[in-house]
Amino acid sequence: MWAQAIARACAELTAAGVPSPEADARLLAQLVAGERVQGTPSPQELARYEELVAARARRVPLQHLEGTMYFRYLELEARPGVFIVRPETESVVEAALADIRALPDPLVADLCTGSGAIAISIATESNARVLAVERSADTFASAALNNARYGGLVSLVQGDALEELEEYAGRIDVVVSNPPYVAPWHELSPEVRQDPELALFGGGTDGLDLPRQLVARAHLLLRGGGILIMEHGDEQGEALRAAATECGFVDVTTGRDLAGRDRWLRARKERQ
């Protein structure tokens, strides 16, 4: 019976230290048998289920087993080698949309777009024209696939976020970014460790080498009065506020996610 198979899987995932063994055991069963898991699995179904459970016990991310990750209103491809977007980033998008929706014809740039989750969310939830930059070839390919699924609304650019979009300097209304910002001393779960290092670690002892450079880059790209929204770790708010102020931004604040943790920098480029 499926009930016994799920109970065995739950015990296996619990022993492996998976944080949500019951939920994962049932989700994996639904991948094999559909939404209504009932009755007795066929030998083929049981073999496939046990294979998935064994992979999850090795701490393969659930999103990789499903091939899908969900973000706001989007269903996105999830593949090994591409950063898995996190729920807390949804609040970063919401903060950006608050500024974007107040503008008549906004031009937005997403630096370090990854899977395209932020850029596609903004493009589908507002009237903004959205540019997005991604360096990794594999990740860019995933972003392109996700973008095509939602009508190709985002103009994707493969390249270094510190170098691209030069032709838009001084013209962009909102720059948004979820850059690599993890410090090297952070303890990460086995699942997070399977994200590419390029998408995780921001450089330096505090993880902020790249974010600080991106703050300066955003200042160049933004028009006077333009807004920067940048995700960061909950211990990095003060340092990034200082970096933004040093670059010439004003109205520099830190936004908090639904858990009350410092989550993003908001800063305005002073009007000339």
JSON list of C-alpha atoms in Angstrom, two decimals, residues 13-169:
[
{"chain": "A", "resi": 13, "resn": "LEU", "atom": "CA", "xyz": [14.28, 10.81, 5.19]},
{"chain": "A", "resi": 14, "resn": "THR", "atom": "CA", "xyz": [14.12, 11.46, 8.93]},
{"chain": "A", "resi": 15, "resn": "ALA", "atom": "CA", "xyz": [17.24, 9.36, 9.45]},
{"chain": "A", "resi": 16, "resn": "ALA", "atom": "CA", "xyz": [18.99, 11.31, 6.69]},
{"chain": "A", "resi": 17, "resn": "GLY", "atom": "CA", "xyz": [18.25, 14.62, 8.44]},
{"chain": "A", "resi": 18, "resn": "VAL", "atom": "CA", "xyz": [15.87, 15.98, 5.81]},
{"chain": "A", "resi": 19, "resn": "PRO", "atom": "CA", "xyz": [14.09, 18.95, 7.42]},
{"chain": "A", "resi": 20, "resn": "SER", "atom": "CA", "xyz": [10.53, 18.09, 6.29]},
{"chain": "A", "resi": 21, "resn": "PRO", "atom": "CA", "xyz": [10.46, 14.29, 5.89]},
{"chain": "A", "resi": 22, "resn": "GLU", "atom": "CA", "xyz": [6.69, 13.78, 5.97]},
{"chain": "A", "resi": 23, "resn": "ALA", "atom": "CA", "xyz": [5.91, 16.48, 3.42]},
{"chain": "A", "resi": 24, "resn": "ASP", "atom": "CA", "xyz": [8.75, 15.39, 1.13]},
{"chain": "A", "resi": 25, "resn": "ALA", "atom": "CA", "xyz": [7.76, 11.71, 1.30]},
{"chain": "A", "resi": 26, "resn": "ARG", "atom": "CA", "xyz": [4.22, 12.58, 0.21]},
{"chain": "A", "resi": 27, "resn": "LEU", "atom": "CA", "xyz": [5.34, 15.02, -2.49]},
{"chain": "A", "resi": 28, "resn": "LEU", "atom": "CA", "xyz": [7.60, 12.40, -4.01]},
{"chain": "A", "resi": 29, "resn": "ALA", "atom": "CA", "xyz": [4.74, 9.91, -3.98]},
{"chain": "A", "resi": 30, "resn": "GLN", "atom": "CA", "xyz": [2.60, 12.45, -5.83]},
{"chain": "A", "resi": 31, "resn": "LEU", "atom": "CA", "xyz": [5.33, 12.79, -8.45]},
{"chain": "A", "resi": 32, "resn": "VAL", "atom": "CA", "xyz": [4.97, 9.07, -9.14]},
{"chain": "A", "resi": 33, "resn": "ALA", "atom": "CA", "xyz": [1.24, 8.46, -8.63]},
{"chain": "A", "resi": 34, "resn": "GLY", "atom": "CA", "xyz": [-0.37, 11.86, -9.15]},
{"chain": "A", "resi": 35, "resn": "GLU", "atom": "CA", "xyz": [-2.20, 14.13, -6.71]},
{"chain": "A", "resi": 36, "resn": "ARG", "atom": "CA", "xyz": [-4.35, 11.36, -5.20]},
{"chain": "A", "resi": 37, "resn": "VAL", "atom": "CA", "xyz": [-1.96, 8.82, -3.75]},
{"chain": "A", "resi": 38, "resn": "GLN", "atom": "CA", "xyz": [-4.01, 5.78, -2.82]},
{"chain": "A", "resi": 39, "resn": "GLY", "atom": "CA", "xyz": [-4.23, 2.05, -3.25]},
{"chain": "A", "resi": 40, "resn": "THR", "atom": "CA", "xyz": [-1.26, -0.16, -3.99]},
{"chain": "A", "resi": 41, "resn": "PRO", "atom": "CA", "xyz": [1.66, 1.03, -6.12]},
{"chain": "A", "resi": 42, "resn": "SER", "atom": "CA", "xyz": [2.69, -1.08, -9.07]},
{"chain": "A", "resi": 43, "resn": "PRO", "atom": "CA", "xyz": [6.20, -2.59, -8.95]},
{"chain": "A", "resi": 44, "resn": "GLN", "atom": "CA", "xyz": [7.35, 0.07, -11.42]},
{"chain": "A", "resi": 45, "resn": "GLU", "atom": "CA", "xyz": [5.84, 2.86, -9.33]},
{"chain": "A", "resi": 46, "resn": "LEU", "atom": "CA", "xyz": [7.38, 1.51, -6.15]},
{"chain": "A", "resi": 47, "resn": "ALA", "atom": "CA", "xyz": [10.82, 1.21, -7.77]},
{"chain": "A", "resi": 48, "resn": "ARG", "atom": "CA", "xyz": [10.62, 4.78, -9.07]},
{"chain": "A", "resi": 49, "resn": "TYR", "atom": "CA", "xyz": [9.43, 6.04, -5.69]},
{"chain": "A", "resi": 50, "resn": "GLU", "atom": "CA", "xyz": [12.25, 4.32, -3.83]},
{"chain": "A", "resi": 51, "resn": "GLU", "atom": "CA", "xyz": [14.73, 5.80, -6.30]},
{"chain": "A", "resi": 52, "resn": "LEU", "atom": "CA", "xyz": [13.42, 9.32, -5.64]},
{"chain": "A", "resi": 53, "resn": "VAL", "atom": "CA", "xyz": [13.40, 8.81, -1.88]},
{"chain": "A", "resi": 54, "resn": "ALA", "atom": "CA", "xyz": [17.00, 7.56, -1.96]},
{"chain": "A", "resi": 55, "resn": "ALA", "atom": "CA", "xyz": [18.04, 10.66, -3.92]},
{"chain": "A", "resi": 56, "resn": "ARG", "atom": "CA", "xyz": [16.26, 12.94, -1.44]},
{"chain": "A", "resi": 57, "resn": "ALA", "atom": "CA", "xyz": [17.97, 11.09, 1.41]},
{"chain": "A", "resi": 58, "resn": "ARG", "atom": "CA", "xyz": [21.28, 11.99, -0.27]},
{"chain": "A", "resi": 59, "resn": "ARG", "atom": "CA", "xyz": [19.98, 15.57, 0.09]},
{"chain": "A", "resi": 60, "resn": "VAL", "atom": "CA", "xyz": [19.34, 16.15, -3.59]},
{"chain": "A", "resi": 61, "resn": "PRO", "atom": "CA", "xyz": [17.06, 19.23, -3.52]},
{"chain": "A", "resi": 62, "resn": "LEU", "atom": "CA", "xyz": [13.39, 18.48, -3.92]},
{"chain": "A", "resi": 63, "resn": "GLN", "atom": "CA", "xyz": [13.22, 21.03, -6.75]},
{"chain": "A", "resi": 64, "resn": "HIS", "atom": "CA", "xyz": [15.78, 19.07, -8.76]},
{"chain": "A", "resi": 65, "resn": "LEU", "atom": "CA", "xyz": [13.78, 15.88, -8.33]},
{"chain": "A", "resi": 66, "resn": "GLU", "atom": "CA", "xyz": [10.61, 17.64, -9.45]},
{"chain": "A", "resi": 67, "resn": "GLY", "atom": "CA", "xyz": [12.39, 19.60, -12.19]},
{"chain": "A", "resi": 68, "resn": "THR", "atom": "CA", "xyz": [10.34, 22.59, -11.10]},
{"chain": "A", "resi": 69, "resn": "MET", "atom": "CA", "xyz": [10.50, 25.46, -8.64]},
{"chain": "A", "resi": 70, "resn": "TYR", "atom": "CA", "xyz": [7.72, 27.88, -7.77]},
{"chain": "A", "resi": 71, "resn": "PHE", "atom": "CA", "xyz": [8.15, 31.61, -7.23]},
{"chain": "A", "resi": 72, "resn": "ARG", "atom": "CA", "xyz": [5.29, 34.04, -6.73]},
{"chain": "A", "resi": 73, "resn": "TYR", "atom": "CA", "xyz": [2.98, 33.26, -9.69]},
{"chain": "A", "resi": 74, "resn": "LEU", "atom": "CA", "xyz": [5.62, 31.46, -11.72]},
{"chain": "A", "resi": 75, "resn": "GLU", "atom": "CA", "xyz": [6.44, 27.83, -12.37]},
{"chain": "A", "resi": 76, "resn": "LEU", "atom": "CA", "xyz": [10.10, 27.71, -13.36]},
{"chain": "A", "resi": 77, "resn": "GLU", "atom": "CA", "xyz": [12.52, 25.07, -14.53]},
{"chain": "A", "resi": 78, "resn": "ALA", "atom": "CA", "xyz": [14.84, 23.76, -11.81]},
{"chain": "A", "resi": 79, "resn": "ARG", "atom": "CA", "xyz": [18.02, 22.05, -12.96]},
{"chain": "A", "resi": 80, "resn": "PRO", "atom": "CA", "xyz": [21.33, 21.19, -11.28]},
{"chain": "A", "resi": 81, "resn": "GLY", "atom": "CA", "xyz": [23.84, 24.00, -11.67]},
{"chain": "A", "resi": 82, "resn": "VAL", "atom": "CA", "xyz": [21.22, 26.76, -11.45]},
{"chain": "A", "resi": 83, "resn": "PHE", "atom": "CA", "xyz": [20.49, 28.62, -8.21]},
{"chain": "A", "resi": 84, "resn": "ILE", "atom": "CA", "xyz": [17.21, 27.58, -6.56]},
{"chain": "A", "resi": 85, "resn": "VAL", "atom": "CA", "xyz": [15.25, 30.73, -5.83]},
{"chain": "A", "resi": 86, "resn": "ARG", "atom": "CA", "xyz": [14.14, 31.08, -2.19]},
{"chain": "A", "resi": 87, "resn": "PRO", "atom": "CA", "xyz": [10.76, 32.18, -0.80]},
{"chain": "A", "resi": 88, "resn": "GLU", "atom": "CA", "xyz": [12.26, 35.20, 1.00]},
{"chain": "A", "resi": 89, "resn": "THR", "atom": "CA", "xyz": [13.17, 36.72, -2.36]},
{"chain": "A", "resi": 90, "resn": "GLU", "atom": "CA", "xyz": [9.45, 37.12, -3.06]},
{"chain": "A", "resi": 91, "resn": "SER", "atom": "CA", "xyz": [9.38, 40.00, -0.56]},
{"chain": "A", "resi": 92, "resn": "VAL", "atom": "CA", "xyz": [12.28, 41.63, -2.42]},
{"chain": "A", "resi": 93, "resn": "VAL", "atom": "CA", "xyz": [10.23, 41.53, -5.62]},
{"chain": "A", "resi": 94, "resn": "GLU", "atom": "CA", "xyz": [7.25, 43.00, -3.78]},
{"chain": "A", "resi": 95, "resn": "ALA", "atom": "CA", "xyz": [9.42, 45.88, -2.57]},
{"chain": "A", "resi": 96, "resn": "ALA", "atom": "CA", "xyz": [10.66, 46.54, -6.11]},
{"chain": "A", "resi": 97, "resn": "LEU", "atom": "CA", "xyz": [7.13, 46.41, -7.53]},
{"chain": "A", "resi": 98, "resn": "ALA", "atom": "CA", "xyz": [5.99, 49.07, -5.06]},
{"chain": "A", "resi": 99, "resn": "ASP", "atom": "CA", "xyz": [8.37, 51.53, -6.73]},
{"chain": "A", "resi": 100, "resn": "ILE", "atom": "CA", "xyz": [7.90, 50.20, -10.27]},
{"chain": "A", "resi": 101, "resn": "ARG", "atom": "CA", "xyz": [4.10, 50.42, -10.24]},
{"chain": "A", "resi": 102, "resn": "ALA", "atom": "CA", "xyz": [4.28, 54.11, -9.28]},
{"chain": "A", "resi": 103, "resn": "LEU", "atom": "CA", "xyz": [5.99, 54.95, -12.60]},
{"chain": "A", "resi": 104, "resn": "PRO", "atom": "CA", "xyz": [4.24, 55.48, -15.95]},
{"chain": "A", "resi": 105, "resn": "ASP", "atom": "CA", "xyz": [6.74, 53.67, -18.22]},
{"chain": "A", "resi": 106, "resn": "PRO", "atom": "CA", "xyz": [9.40, 52.08, -16.01]},
{"chain": "A", "resi": 107, "resn": "LEU", "atom": "CA", "xyz": [12.67, 50.67, -17.27]},
{"chain": "A", "resi": 108, "resn": "VAL", "atom": "CA", "xyz": [14.02, 48.01, -14.90]},
{"chain": "A", "resi": 109, "resn": "ALA", "atom": "CA", "xyz": [17.32, 46.12, -14.80]},
{"chain": "A", "resi": 110, "resn": "ASP", "atom": "CA", "xyz": [17.82, 42.85, -12.92]},
{"chain": "A", "resi": 111, "resn": "LEU", "atom": "CA", "xyz": [21.52, 42.23, -12.31]},
{"chain": "A", "resi": 112, "resn": "CYS", "atom": "CA", "xyz": [22.59, 38.60, -11.69]},
{"chain": "A", "resi": 113, "resn": "THR", "atom": "CA", "xyz": [19.19, 37.31, -12.78]},
{"chain": "A", "resi": 114, "resn": "GLY", "atom": "CA", "xyz": [19.90, 33.59, -12.33]},
{"chain": "A", "resi": 115, "resn": "SER", "atom": "CA", "xyz": [16.83, 31.62, -13.40]},
{"chain": "A", "resi": 116, "resn": "GLY", "atom": "CA", "xyz": [15.10, 34.88, -14.31]},
{"chain": "A", "resi": 117, "resn": "ALA", "atom": "CA", "xyz": [12.66, 34.59, -11.40]},
{"chain": "A", "resi": 118, "resn": "ILE", "atom": "CA", "xyz": [12.84, 38.24, -10.34]},
{"chain": "A", "resi": 119, "resn": "ALA", "atom": "CA", "xyz": [12.90, 39.67, -13.86]},
{"chain": "A", "resi": 120, "resn": "ILE", "atom": "CA", "xyz": [10.02, 37.52, -15.14]},
{"chain": "A", "resi": 121, "resn": "SER", "atom": "CA", "xyz": [7.94, 38.24, -12.04]},
{"chain": "A", "resi": 122, "resn": "ILE", "atom": "CA", "xyz": [8.35, 41.97, -12.56]},
{"chain": "A", "resi": 123, "resn": "ALA", "atom": "CA", "xyz": [7.63, 41.73, -16.28]},
{"chain": "A", "resi": 124, "resn": "THR", "atom": "CA", "xyz": [4.45, 39.71, -15.73]},
{"chain": "A", "resi": 125, "resn": "GLU", "atom": "CA", "xyz": [3.20, 41.72, -12.74]},
{"chain": "A", "resi": 126, "resn": "SER", "atom": "CA", "xyz": [3.76, 45.25, -14.05]},
{"chain": "A", "resi": 127, "resn": "ASN", "atom": "CA", "xyz": [4.02, 47.28, -17.25]},
{"chain": "A", "resi": 128, "resn": "ALA", "atom": "CA", "xyz": [7.80, 47.60, -16.90]},
{"chain": "A", "resi": 129, "resn": "ARG", "atom": "CA", "xyz": [10.30, 47.02, -19.65]},
{"chain": "A", "resi": 130, "resn": "VAL", "atom": "CA", "xyz": [12.77, 44.62, -18.04]},
{"chain": "A", "resi": 131, "resn": "LEU", "atom": "CA", "xyz": [16.43, 43.98, -18.84]},
{"chain": "A", "resi": 132, "resn": "ALA", "atom": "CA", "xyz": [18.24, 41.10, -17.14]},
{"chain": "A", "resi": 133, "resn": "VAL", "atom": "CA", "xyz": [21.91, 40.13, -17.04]},
{"chain": "A", "resi": 134, "resn": "GLU", "atom": "CA", "xyz": [23.35, 36.69, -16.26]},
{"chain": "A", "resi": 135, "resn": "ARG", "atom": "CA", "xyz": [26.97, 35.58, -16.55]},
{"chain": "A", "resi": 136, "resn": "SER", "atom": "CA", "xyz": [26.78, 31.76, -16.41]},
{"chain": "A", "resi": 137, "resn": "ALA", "atom": "CA", "xyz": [26.04, 30.11, -19.76]},
{"chain": "A", "resi": 138, "resn": "ASP", "atom": "CA", "xyz": [24.10, 27.23, -18.19]},
{"chain": "A", "resi": 139, "resn": "THR", "atom": "CA", "xyz": [22.07, 29.55, -16.00]},
{"chain": "A", "resi": 140, "resn": "PHE", "atom": "CA", "xyz": [21.42, 31.91, -18.90]},
{"chain": "A", "resi": 141, "resn": "ALA", "atom": "CA", "xyz": [20.02, 28.98, -20.89]},
{"chain": "A", "resi": 142, "resn": "SER", "atom": "CA", "xyz": [17.63, 28.18, -18.04]},
{"chain": "A", "resi": 143, "resn": "ALA", "atom": "CA", "xyz": [16.58, 31.83, -17.76]},
{"chain": "A", "resi": 144, "resn": "ALA", "atom": "CA", "xyz": [15.93, 31.91, -21.51]},
{"chain": "A", "resi": 145, "resn": "LEU", "atom": "CA", "xyz": [13.72, 28.81, -21.27]},
{"chain": "A", "resi": 146, "resn": "ASN", "atom": "CA", "xyz": [11.77, 30.29, -18.35]},
{"chain": "A", "resi": 147, "resn": "ASN", "atom": "CA", "xyz": [11.44, 33.63, -20.13]},
{"chain": "A", "resi": 148, "resn": "ALA", "atom": "CA", "xyz": [10.09, 31.95, -23.28]},
{"chain": "A", "resi": 149, "resn": "ARG", "atom": "CA", "xyz": [7.49, 30.11, -21.19]},
{"chain": "A", "resi": 150, "resn": "TYR", "atom": "CA", "xyz": [6.07, 33.48, -20.13]},
{"chain": "A", "resi": 151, "resn": "GLY", "atom": "CA", "xyz": [6.10, 35.17, -23.51]},
{"chain": "A", "resi": 152, "resn": "GLY", "atom": "CA", "xyz": [9.70, 36.37, -23.75]},
{"chain": "A", "resi": 153, "resn": "LEU", "atom": "CA", "xyz": [8.88, 39.62, -21.96]},
{"chain": "A", "resi": 154, "resn": "VAL", "atom": "CA", "xyz": [12.38, 40.10, -20.54]},
{"chain": "A", "resi": 155, "resn": "SER", "atom": "CA", "xyz": [15.36, 41.26, -22.62]},
{"chain": "A", "resi": 156, "resn": "LEU", "atom": "CA", "xyz": [18.09, 38.87, -21.51]},
{"chain": "A", "resi": 157, "resn": "VAL", "atom": "CA", "xyz": [21.78, 39.68, -21.80]},
{"chain": "A", "resi": 158, "resn": "GLN", "atom": "CA", "xyz": [24.51, 37.12, -21.21]},
{"chain": "A", "resi": 159, "resn": "GLY", "atom": "CA", "xyz": [27.52, 38.77, -19.64]},
{"chain": "A", "resi": 160, "resn": "ASP", "atom": "CA", "xyz": [29.05, 40.31, -16.54]},
{"chain": "A", "resi": 161, "resn": "ALA", "atom": "CA", "xyz": [26.62, 42.48, -14.57]},
{"chain": "A", "resi": 162, "resn": "LEU", "atom": "CA", "xyz": [29.49, 44.85, -13.79]},
{"chain": "A", "resi": 163, "resn": "GLU", "atom": "CA", "xyz": [30.06, 45.52, -17.49]},
{"chain": "A", "resi": 164, "resn": "GLU", "atom": "CA", "xyz": [26.79, 45.11, -19.39]},
{"chain": "A", "resi": 165, "resn": "LEU", "atom": "CA", "xyz": [24.01, 47.66, -20.09]},
{"chain": "A", "resi": 166, "resn": "GLU", "atom": "CA", "xyz": [26.50, 50.50, -20.57]},
{"chain": "A", "resi": 167, "resn": "GLU", "atom": "CA", "xyz": [24.20, 52.01, -23.21]},
{"chain": "A", "resi": 168, "resn": "TYR", "atom": "CA", "xyz": [21.49, 52.43, -20.54]},
{"chain": "A", "resi": 169, "resn": "ALA", "atom": "CA", "xyz": [23.70, 54.38, -18.09]}
]
